[in-house]
């Protein structure tokens, strides 16, 4: 067998590596294969914890702008300013400039998934199941270990907004590139840039059938799938004021964009091409904007240019449309504030979205400045992904994001990249209320170290991180414990499990 | 606080769907023999079920003697056979065909998972979906909440979990919102299962479950349904149907298990069967002609069984093509004349009228079969 690096990577799960390690005491894990990455040493405890009876602004920020505080995060964040307000402001600006944050912890956590950096065509050399596993694990590991927390939260948000189910066709391979080149590249960038990247993402062209949207002859009807979701989900929103006719016209504008497929060619696999002869050259109207026909006599290059330009024209019309601003602002407010955010708050955020040309950091600054954000603390149900990641962070657990973690996420119906329809996982609380039993079981498994060898915590070290038991409680609750909580902890015989399973820890 | 009263999972009208997957490609012709069709006897001179041995259903079909106990629900009008049914898969590969049947489309998750997600109910109970197996089957992937159960022990908060549960109960009692309600439901479900675990179970109406895994699984499902823990979807597997060689040696023990498990369940639930629909399906049937080793090779159409839940039983639903050479497909297989989705769709709709079937069975134009008459 030709044991290339690639084969090794595909075969080498963390489990098999640790099996090797177990057989040889002196086995050293090479750089880059760090399991349970902790390469950036945390500061020394015991750590300061929240001292208020209700959640202060710093804890609130750690709840909502991150996937939950690690043992030292409250202390570190609180020290960023003299007042909570000042600390919050500095923290927010740090998080909005993720490239400036030292993130060796996050980088080390995903270093072994270098496959995720492979160029488009190379991705096809891997098994699709291996790619999906790598993508899921990297996603969980970054959420747990990266310092760029708000960035990861936004990656999570946009992954739902531009949801792609990678089981469809070549998206099995191409979602990796979408995650990297669309979602992660633009998560804190400009919305119109992300929208364009998504429109031309080969995975999206597969998932929503853009690749077969063509007009080769008079009989060809355009495929409206992408056009509809572009308007309904990605931009204007379902009540965004467009008509069925607009959907059809958008689809016509986008005819001719296609992807090189696995079954047809081995060259340039996954690359996106515009095929002028498959483009509908007739006149179109979108939301009242006319797009002139491309006359028969037009020179080939000129027709090609005009045909391609229609994509930019469409995205130009909808990308920063007031309805789009309202739609995106509503979703952001649902994500960061509550299921039914106040209309005035949404308007404030939407205005900033338009005024900044869809600049995501500017939009978020506006959102985090609203009273609605400031005052609704500890009231939002964490989705299962958030719950699992926050539990791992709160306890400073190690994990390979392998089988046991993925099984829990699957049982709770929230495994990354496993959602079938283009609307992405629901944000509101109701669909997730049936997951408590598994949250509780995870809390019991994690606190008792009975999950598996790769996902575990150091209970002594965790206890030593806090001066008193009550401080540990305050860390997990984001505020001082109530008398009831102290009694319940004592009675439970398993305080850590109880706190992780408690109503407060299910919320953020 | 009266936990009982707030327990959503305990609604009397809650319906349970039990899906039994016969893995390995079960031969529908050997289970429900087309005793009226000469083509069947010509193609299977050595292994066909003689009309005189078969348990007569209607004038055209008879049950394999090993499935004879299914005649009772059939003649009660509670069991329907769907024949020449299956999926559009033509690979005849177990793996491909099972995947297709469980996923029902090129989309994430399985049809059962999507059914639970898009069934039109806003919340899902803690114990709404259960797979009686070792791993979550493809069909249940993507469910808003699903668990794998090997035994009732799996529903607990670990050993010594009682004090923890009591403490959780106290903390969640202060939650007045939906989370509190959901927590109380979950705790109530745990309590009911705890009670089951500590009590012996006597099946009703003299039903007798055999000792094999399938019957024992059906028994656990019956217990959970009776305990009203909010069960809405169950998946069970019964494998071992791949009868390439000496068909009867392979299939007979499996038919015996299927027969015993289904009939014990039917008897045990009695009137409660009105709220429970059992669906039995397999990834594909077998070739019409027997092979040289007294077996049959991978084919296309097979049977499905529907039991309970108000289906109009006592009939074999089929667009029987006749087993002549011109209608056989590919290497000589019974064609699929009824797509399994068209059988499932009306059942899902009966269980949840608000279900979004287009999302459960995407990219497929449904032509629902009249399973309720």
PDB file of C-alpha atoms in Angstrom, chain A residues 62-307:
ATOM      1  CA  UNK A  62     -19.288  36.438  27.490  1.00  0.00           C
ATOM      2  CA  UNK A  63     -22.677  34.739  27.268  1.00  0.00           C
ATOM      3  CA  UNK A  64     -23.763  36.289  23.999  1.00  0.00           C
ATOM      4  CA  UNK A  65     -20.644  37.335  22.083  1.00  0.00           C
ATOM      5  CA  UNK A  66     -18.806  34.096  22.821  1.00  0.00           C
ATOM      6  CA  UNK A  67     -19.675  30.439  23.268  1.00  0.00           C
ATOM      7  CA  UNK A  68     -19.409  30.965  27.024  1.00  0.00           C
ATOM      8  CA  UNK A  69     -16.661  31.870  29.481  1.00  0.00           C
ATOM      9  CA  UNK A  70     -13.691  29.664  30.322  1.00  0.00           C
ATOM     10  CA  UNK A  71     -12.558  29.759  33.958  1.00  0.00           C
ATOM     11  CA  UNK A  72     -10.342  32.807  33.427  1.00  0.00           C
ATOM     12  CA  UNK A  73     -12.381  34.730  30.875  1.00  0.00           C
ATOM     13  CA  UNK A  74     -14.411  36.784  33.309  1.00  0.00           C
ATOM     14  CA  UNK A  75     -11.320  38.035  35.144  1.00  0.00           C
ATOM     15  CA  UNK A  76      -9.446  38.745  31.956  1.00  0.00           C
ATOM     16  CA  UNK A  77     -12.329  40.550  30.313  1.00  0.00           C
ATOM     17  CA  UNK A  78     -13.307  42.551  33.387  1.00  0.00           C
ATOM     18  CA  UNK A  79      -9.721  43.840  33.630  1.00  0.00           C
ATOM     19  CA  UNK A  80      -9.924  45.395  30.175  1.00  0.00           C
ATOM     20  CA  UNK A  81     -11.503  48.549  31.605  1.00  0.00           C
ATOM     21  CA  UNK A  82     -12.105  50.464  34.817  1.00  0.00           C
ATOM     22  CA  UNK A  83     -15.837  50.054  34.540  1.00  0.00           C
ATOM     23  CA  UNK A  84     -17.915  47.198  33.161  1.00  0.00           C
ATOM     24  CA  UNK A  85     -18.913  49.511  30.357  1.00  0.00           C
ATOM     25  CA  UNK A  86     -15.305  50.331  29.467  1.00  0.00           C
ATOM     26  CA  UNK A  87     -14.297  46.679  29.689  1.00  0.00           C
ATOM     27  CA  UNK A  88     -17.177  45.731  27.416  1.00  0.00           C
ATOM     28  CA  UNK A  89     -16.169  48.343  24.847  1.00  0.00           C
ATOM     29  CA  UNK A  90     -12.550  47.151  24.714  1.00  0.00           C
ATOM     30  CA  UNK A  91     -13.604  43.509  24.566  1.00  0.00           C
ATOM     31  CA  UNK A  92     -16.010  44.190  21.727  1.00  0.00           C
ATOM     32  CA  UNK A  93     -13.361  45.980  19.677  1.00  0.00           C
ATOM     33  CA  UNK A  94     -10.901  43.138  20.286  1.00  0.00           C
ATOM     34  CA  UNK A  95     -13.455  40.629  19.132  1.00  0.00           C
ATOM     35  CA  UNK A  96     -14.358  42.675  16.068  1.00  0.00           C
ATOM     36  CA  UNK A  97     -10.722  42.568  14.938  1.00  0.00           C
ATOM     37  CA  UNK A  98     -10.106  38.827  15.210  1.00  0.00           C
ATOM     38  CA  UNK A  99      -6.996  38.873  13.021  1.00  0.00           C
ATOM     39  CA  UNK A 100      -5.194  40.840  15.748  1.00  0.00           C
ATOM     40  CA  UNK A 101      -5.912  38.268  18.453  1.00  0.00           C
ATOM     41  CA  UNK A 102      -3.229  35.718  19.281  1.00  0.00           C
ATOM     42  CA  UNK A 103      -5.027  32.488  18.519  1.00  0.00           C
ATOM     43  CA  UNK A 104      -2.481  29.736  18.868  1.00  0.00           C
ATOM     44  CA  UNK A 105      -4.992  27.733  20.888  1.00  0.00           C
ATOM     45  CA  UNK A 106      -7.549  27.794  18.121  1.00  0.00           C
ATOM     46  CA  UNK A 107      -4.979  27.196  15.403  1.00  0.00           C
ATOM     47  CA  UNK A 108      -3.434  24.252  17.206  1.00  0.00           C
ATOM     48  CA  UNK A 109      -6.824  22.725  17.790  1.00  0.00           C
ATOM     49  CA  UNK A 110      -7.500  22.384  14.075  1.00  0.00           C
ATOM     50  CA  UNK A 111      -3.974  22.006  12.730  1.00  0.00           C
ATOM     51  CA  UNK A 112      -4.419  18.346  11.946  1.00  0.00           C
ATOM     52  CA  UNK A 113      -7.334  19.164   9.676  1.00  0.00           C
ATOM     53  CA  UNK A 114      -5.095  20.675   7.016  1.00  0.00           C
ATOM     54  CA  UNK A 115      -7.364  19.051   4.460  1.00  0.00           C
ATOM     55  CA  UNK A 116      -9.679  21.974   5.049  1.00  0.00           C
ATOM     56  CA  UNK A 117      -7.073  24.212   3.401  1.00  0.00           C
ATOM     57  CA  UNK A 118      -6.849  22.119   0.233  1.00  0.00           C
ATOM     58  CA  UNK A 119      -7.606  23.929  -3.023  1.00  0.00           C
ATOM     59  CA  UNK A 120     -10.966  23.253  -4.634  1.00  0.00           C
ATOM     60  CA  UNK A 121      -9.968  20.505  -7.056  1.00  0.00           C
ATOM     61  CA  UNK A 122      -7.852  18.654  -4.510  1.00  0.00           C
ATOM     62  CA  UNK A 123     -10.837  18.214  -2.207  1.00  0.00           C
ATOM     63  CA  UNK A 124     -12.230  15.588  -4.548  1.00  0.00           C
ATOM     64  CA  UNK A 125      -9.364  13.275  -3.703  1.00  0.00           C
ATOM     65  CA  UNK A 126     -10.761  12.734  -0.227  1.00  0.00           C
ATOM     66  CA  UNK A 127     -13.660  10.605   0.899  1.00  0.00           C
ATOM     67  CA  UNK A 128     -16.713  12.761   1.450  1.00  0.00           C
ATOM     68  CA  UNK A 129     -17.345  11.235   4.869  1.00  0.00           C
ATOM     69  CA  UNK A 130     -13.838  12.104   5.943  1.00  0.00           C
ATOM     70  CA  UNK A 131     -14.294  15.687   4.795  1.00  0.00           C
ATOM     71  CA  UNK A 132     -17.575  16.067   6.645  1.00  0.00           C
ATOM     72  CA  UNK A 133     -16.072  14.698   9.825  1.00  0.00           C
ATOM     73  CA  UNK A 134     -13.091  17.050   9.517  1.00  0.00           C
ATOM     74  CA  UNK A 135     -15.372  20.000   8.918  1.00  0.00           C
ATOM     75  CA  UNK A 136     -17.642  19.187  11.848  1.00  0.00           C
ATOM     76  CA  UNK A 137     -14.717  18.625  14.169  1.00  0.00           C
ATOM     77  CA  UNK A 138     -12.880  21.761  13.130  1.00  0.00           C
ATOM     78  CA  UNK A 139     -16.082  23.734  13.638  1.00  0.00           C
ATOM     79  CA  UNK A 140     -16.593  22.412  17.151  1.00  0.00           C
ATOM     80  CA  UNK A 141     -12.905  22.708  18.066  1.00  0.00           C
ATOM     81  CA  UNK A 142     -12.659  26.315  16.923  1.00  0.00           C
ATOM     82  CA  UNK A 143     -15.795  27.172  18.841  1.00  0.00           C
ATOM     83  CA  UNK A 144     -14.290  25.609  21.958  1.00  0.00           C
ATOM     84  CA  UNK A 145     -10.676  26.708  21.718  1.00  0.00           C
ATOM     85  CA  UNK A 146     -10.442  29.823  19.566  1.00  0.00           C
ATOM     86  CA  UNK A 147      -9.902  33.246  21.116  1.00  0.00           C
ATOM     87  CA  UNK A 148     -11.790  34.707  18.155  1.00  0.00           C
ATOM     88  CA  UNK A 149     -15.094  33.945  19.748  1.00  0.00           C
ATOM     89  CA  UNK A 150     -17.366  36.548  18.214  1.00  0.00           C
ATOM     90  CA  UNK A 151     -15.961  35.563  14.845  1.00  0.00           C
ATOM     91  CA  UNK A 152     -16.879  31.920  15.520  1.00  0.00           C
ATOM     92  CA  UNK A 153     -20.326  32.964  16.715  1.00  0.00           C
ATOM     93  CA  UNK A 154     -20.807  34.846  13.451  1.00  0.00           C
ATOM     94  CA  UNK A 155     -19.505  31.890  11.447  1.00  0.00           C
ATOM     95  CA  UNK A 156     -22.202  29.866  13.176  1.00  0.00           C
ATOM     96  CA  UNK A 157     -24.777  32.545  12.320  1.00  0.00           C
ATOM     97  CA  UNK A 158     -23.877  32.816   8.636  1.00  0.00           C
ATOM     98  CA  UNK A 159     -23.612  29.043   8.258  1.00  0.00           C
ATOM     99  CA  UNK A 160     -27.310  28.972   9.073  1.00  0.00           C
ATOM    100  CA  UNK A 161     -28.139  32.039   7.002  1.00  0.00           C
ATOM    101  CA  UNK A 162     -26.466  30.582   3.906  1.00  0.00           C
ATOM    102  CA  UNK A 163     -27.163  26.993   4.895  1.00  0.00           C
ATOM    103  CA  UNK A 164     -25.902  24.260   2.610  1.00  0.00           C
ATOM    104  CA  UNK A 165     -26.656  20.628   3.239  1.00  0.00           C
ATOM    105  CA  UNK A 166     -23.552  18.848   2.039  1.00  0.00           C
ATOM    106  CA  UNK A 167     -25.319  15.578   1.262  1.00  0.00           C
ATOM    107  CA  UNK A 168     -26.367  16.911  -2.118  1.00  0.00           C
ATOM    108  CA  UNK A 169     -24.240  16.054  -5.128  1.00  0.00           C
ATOM    109  CA  UNK A 170     -20.750  17.528  -5.272  1.00  0.00           C
ATOM    110  CA  UNK A 171     -21.517  19.748  -2.282  1.00  0.00           C
ATOM    111  CA  UNK A 172     -20.162  16.732  -0.401  1.00  0.00           C
ATOM    112  CA  UNK A 173     -16.704  17.977  -1.340  1.00  0.00           C
ATOM    113  CA  UNK A 174     -17.386  21.608  -2.075  1.00  0.00           C
ATOM    114  CA  UNK A 175     -18.928  22.635   1.258  1.00  0.00           C
ATOM    115  CA  UNK A 176     -15.406  22.676   2.693  1.00  0.00           C
ATOM    116  CA  UNK A 177     -14.496  25.445   0.272  1.00  0.00           C
ATOM    117  CA  UNK A 178     -17.764  27.276   0.961  1.00  0.00           C
ATOM    118  CA  UNK A 179     -17.091  27.229   4.679  1.00  0.00           C
ATOM    119  CA  UNK A 180     -13.610  28.602   4.114  1.00  0.00           C
ATOM    120  CA  UNK A 181     -14.040  30.985   1.184  1.00  0.00           C
ATOM    121  CA  UNK A 182     -17.544  32.298   1.803  1.00  0.00           C
ATOM    122  CA  UNK A 183     -18.540  31.960   5.436  1.00  0.00           C
ATOM    123  CA  UNK A 184     -15.223  32.303   7.247  1.00  0.00           C
ATOM    124  CA  UNK A 185     -13.718  34.776   4.815  1.00  0.00           C
ATOM    125  CA  UNK A 186     -16.577  37.218   5.163  1.00  0.00           C
ATOM    126  CA  UNK A 187     -18.107  36.453   8.567  1.00  0.00           C
ATOM    127  CA  UNK A 188     -17.022  39.831   9.904  1.00  0.00           C
ATOM    128  CA  UNK A 189     -16.634  41.521   6.552  1.00  0.00           C
ATOM    129  CA  UNK A 190     -19.172  43.183   4.286  1.00  0.00           C
ATOM    130  CA  UNK A 191     -22.505  41.538   3.598  1.00  0.00           C
ATOM    131  CA  UNK A 192     -22.535  42.288  -0.159  1.00  0.00           C
ATOM    132  CA  UNK A 193     -19.130  40.606  -0.496  1.00  0.00           C
ATOM    133  CA  UNK A 194     -20.348  37.523   1.300  1.00  0.00           C
ATOM    134  CA  UNK A 195     -23.514  37.470  -0.760  1.00  0.00           C
ATOM    135  CA  UNK A 196     -21.538  37.548  -3.986  1.00  0.00           C
ATOM    136  CA  UNK A 197     -19.133  34.882  -2.758  1.00  0.00           C
ATOM    137  CA  UNK A 198     -22.095  32.723  -1.799  1.00  0.00           C
ATOM    138  CA  UNK A 199     -23.821  33.237  -5.159  1.00  0.00           C
ATOM    139  CA  UNK A 200     -20.675  32.015  -6.900  1.00  0.00           C
ATOM    140  CA  UNK A 201     -19.867  29.297  -4.382  1.00  0.00           C
ATOM    141  CA  UNK A 202     -19.748  25.967  -6.202  1.00  0.00           C
ATOM    142  CA  UNK A 203     -21.357  24.267  -3.204  1.00  0.00           C
ATOM    143  CA  UNK A 204     -24.275  26.715  -3.333  1.00  0.00           C
ATOM    144  CA  UNK A 205     -24.576  26.273  -7.093  1.00  0.00           C
ATOM    145  CA  UNK A 206     -24.963  22.562  -6.387  1.00  0.00           C
ATOM    146  CA  UNK A 207     -27.184  22.807  -3.356  1.00  0.00           C
ATOM    147  CA  UNK A 208     -29.752  25.167  -4.842  1.00  0.00           C
ATOM    148  CA  UNK A 209     -29.449  23.932  -8.422  1.00  0.00           C
ATOM    149  CA  UNK A 210     -27.924  27.102  -9.866  1.00  0.00           C
ATOM    150  CA  UNK A 211     -25.641  24.907 -11.952  1.00  0.00           C
ATOM    151  CA  UNK A 212     -28.603  23.598 -13.946  1.00  0.00           C
ATOM    152  CA  UNK A 213     -30.294  26.969 -14.303  1.00  0.00           C
ATOM    153  CA  UNK A 214     -29.882  27.559 -18.004  1.00  0.00           C
ATOM    154  CA  UNK A 215     -31.540  28.685 -21.184  1.00  0.00           C
ATOM    155  CA  UNK A 216     -30.102  26.793 -24.108  1.00  0.00           C
ATOM    156  CA  UNK A 217     -33.254  26.814 -26.197  1.00  0.00           C
ATOM    157  CA  UNK A 218     -36.750  28.226 -26.181  1.00  0.00           C
ATOM    158  CA  UNK A 219     -38.082  25.219 -24.313  1.00  0.00           C
ATOM    159  CA  UNK A 220     -35.685  25.664 -21.368  1.00  0.00           C
ATOM    160  CA  UNK A 221     -37.370  26.976 -18.247  1.00  0.00           C
ATOM    161  CA  UNK A 222     -34.979  28.509 -15.754  1.00  0.00           C
ATOM    162  CA  UNK A 223     -34.512  26.678 -12.454  1.00  0.00           C
ATOM    163  CA  UNK A 224     -35.837  29.045  -9.799  1.00  0.00           C
ATOM    164  CA  UNK A 225     -34.523  27.263  -6.734  1.00  0.00           C
ATOM    165  CA  UNK A 226     -31.590  29.533  -5.956  1.00  0.00           C
ATOM    166  CA  UNK A 227     -33.362  32.698  -7.096  1.00  0.00           C
ATOM    167  CA  UNK A 228     -36.207  32.050  -4.688  1.00  0.00           C
ATOM    168  CA  UNK A 229     -33.986  31.350  -1.702  1.00  0.00           C
ATOM    169  CA  UNK A 230     -31.748  34.274  -2.588  1.00  0.00           C
ATOM    170  CA  UNK A 231     -34.742  36.577  -2.202  1.00  0.00           C
ATOM    171  CA  UNK A 232     -36.615  34.759   0.535  1.00  0.00           C
ATOM    172  CA  UNK A 233     -33.785  33.660   2.805  1.00  0.00           C
ATOM    173  CA  UNK A 234     -30.516  35.355   1.896  1.00  0.00           C
ATOM    174  CA  UNK A 235     -31.711  38.893   1.220  1.00  0.00           C
ATOM    175  CA  UNK A 236     -35.225  40.404   1.182  1.00  0.00           C
ATOM    176  CA  UNK A 237     -37.040  37.967   3.445  1.00  0.00           C
ATOM    177  CA  UNK A 238     -40.330  36.230   2.778  1.00  0.00           C
ATOM    178  CA  UNK A 239     -42.357  39.418   3.197  1.00  0.00           C
ATOM    179  CA  UNK A 240     -39.726  41.511   1.463  1.00  0.00           C
ATOM    180  CA  UNK A 241     -42.029  42.800  -1.239  1.00  0.00           C
ATOM    181  CA  UNK A 242     -40.963  40.688  -4.198  1.00  0.00           C
ATOM    182  CA  UNK A 243     -43.284  38.740  -6.458  1.00  0.00           C
ATOM    183  CA  UNK A 244     -43.193  35.354  -8.127  1.00  0.00           C
ATOM    184  CA  UNK A 245     -42.360  37.257 -11.297  1.00  0.00           C
ATOM    185  CA  UNK A 246     -39.282  38.732  -9.586  1.00  0.00           C
ATOM    186  CA  UNK A 247     -38.136  35.237  -8.642  1.00  0.00           C
ATOM    187  CA  UNK A 248     -38.422  34.104 -12.262  1.00  0.00           C
ATOM    188  CA  UNK A 249     -36.642  37.195 -13.539  1.00  0.00           C
ATOM    189  CA  UNK A 250     -33.779  36.760 -11.072  1.00  0.00           C
ATOM    190  CA  UNK A 251     -33.469  33.146 -12.162  1.00  0.00           C
ATOM    191  CA  UNK A 252     -33.237  34.296 -15.790  1.00  0.00           C
ATOM    192  CA  UNK A 253     -30.487  36.768 -14.907  1.00  0.00           C
ATOM    193  CA  UNK A 254     -28.462  33.989 -13.315  1.00  0.00           C
ATOM    194  CA  UNK A 255     -28.768  31.477 -16.145  1.00  0.00           C
ATOM    195  CA  UNK A 256     -25.455  30.158 -17.442  1.00  0.00           C
ATOM    196  CA  UNK A 257     -23.481  29.996 -14.179  1.00  0.00           C
ATOM    197  CA  UNK A 258     -22.395  26.416 -13.684  1.00  0.00           C
ATOM    198  CA  UNK A 259     -19.846  24.149 -12.004  1.00  0.00           C
ATOM    199  CA  UNK A 260     -17.446  21.564 -13.391  1.00  0.00           C
ATOM    200  CA  UNK A 261     -18.788  18.258 -12.147  1.00  0.00           C
ATOM    201  CA  UNK A 262     -17.270  15.020 -10.967  1.00  0.00           C
ATOM    202  CA  UNK A 263     -19.083  12.899 -13.482  1.00  0.00           C
ATOM    203  CA  UNK A 264     -18.097  14.892 -16.513  1.00  0.00           C
ATOM    204  CA  UNK A 265     -14.540  16.008 -16.169  1.00  0.00           C
ATOM    205  CA  UNK A 266     -11.479  15.551 -14.048  1.00  0.00           C
ATOM    206  CA  UNK A 267     -10.045  18.944 -14.885  1.00  0.00           C
ATOM    207  CA  UNK A 268     -10.860  22.032 -12.888  1.00  0.00           C
ATOM    208  CA  UNK A 269     -13.344  20.101 -10.790  1.00  0.00           C
ATOM    209  CA  UNK A 270     -15.603  22.343  -8.781  1.00  0.00           C
ATOM    210  CA  UNK A 271     -14.609  25.493 -10.583  1.00  0.00           C
ATOM    211  CA  UNK A 272     -17.369  27.908 -11.426  1.00  0.00           C
ATOM    212  CA  UNK A 273     -17.869  29.026 -15.021  1.00  0.00           C
ATOM    213  CA  UNK A 274     -20.157  31.348 -16.880  1.00  0.00           C
ATOM    214  CA  UNK A 275     -21.438  29.855 -20.115  1.00  0.00           C
ATOM    215  CA  UNK A 276     -22.770  32.612 -22.272  1.00  0.00           C
ATOM    216  CA  UNK A 277     -24.602  30.255 -24.637  1.00  0.00           C
ATOM    217  CA  UNK A 278     -26.669  29.001 -21.684  1.00  0.00           C
ATOM    218  CA  UNK A 279     -27.597  32.520 -20.594  1.00  0.00           C
ATOM    219  CA  UNK A 280     -31.022  33.990 -21.211  1.00  0.00           C
ATOM    220  CA  UNK A 281     -30.276  37.153 -23.175  1.00  0.00           C
ATOM    221  CA  UNK A 282     -33.780  38.601 -23.139  1.00  0.00           C
ATOM    222  CA  UNK A 283     -34.939  41.742 -21.382  1.00  0.00           C
ATOM    223  CA  UNK A 284     -35.699  41.450 -17.647  1.00  0.00           C
ATOM    224  CA  UNK A 285     -37.219  43.490 -14.848  1.00  0.00           C
ATOM    225  CA  UNK A 286     -36.354  43.010 -11.182  1.00  0.00           C
ATOM    226  CA  UNK A 287     -38.194  44.923  -8.474  1.00  0.00           C
ATOM    227  CA  UNK A 288     -38.883  47.581 -11.065  1.00  0.00           C
ATOM    228  CA  UNK A 289     -35.313  47.813 -12.364  1.00  0.00           C
ATOM    229  CA  UNK A 290     -35.060  47.133 -16.078  1.00  0.00           C
ATOM    230  CA  UNK A 291     -32.211  45.062 -17.498  1.00  0.00           C
ATOM    231  CA  UNK A 292     -31.901  45.450 -21.246  1.00  0.00           C
ATOM    232  CA  UNK A 293     -31.726  42.507 -23.612  1.00  0.00           C
ATOM    233  CA  UNK A 294     -28.364  41.484 -25.002  1.00  0.00           C
ATOM    234  CA  UNK A 295     -28.908  41.858 -28.756  1.00  0.00           C
ATOM    235  CA  UNK A 296     -28.207  38.945 -31.091  1.00  0.00           C
ATOM    236  CA  UNK A 297     -25.522  40.855 -32.938  1.00  0.00           C
ATOM    237  CA  UNK A 298     -23.444  41.596 -29.816  1.00  0.00           C
ATOM    238  CA  UNK A 299     -19.857  40.361 -30.090  1.00  0.00           C
ATOM    239  CA  UNK A 300     -19.093  37.224 -28.146  1.00  0.00           C
ATOM    240  CA  UNK A 301     -16.816  38.827 -25.543  1.00  0.00           C
ATOM    241  CA  UNK A 302     -19.182  41.720 -25.065  1.00  0.00           C
ATOM    242  CA  UNK A 303     -22.174  39.389 -24.636  1.00  0.00           C
ATOM    243  CA  UNK A 304     -20.180  37.342 -22.176  1.00  0.00           C
ATOM    244  CA  UNK A 305     -19.353  40.450 -20.178  1.00  0.00           C
ATOM    245  CA  UNK A 306     -22.954  41.680 -20.182  1.00  0.00           C
ATOM    246  CA  UNK A 307     -24.277  38.259 -19.221  1.00  0.00           C
TER     247      UNK A 307
END
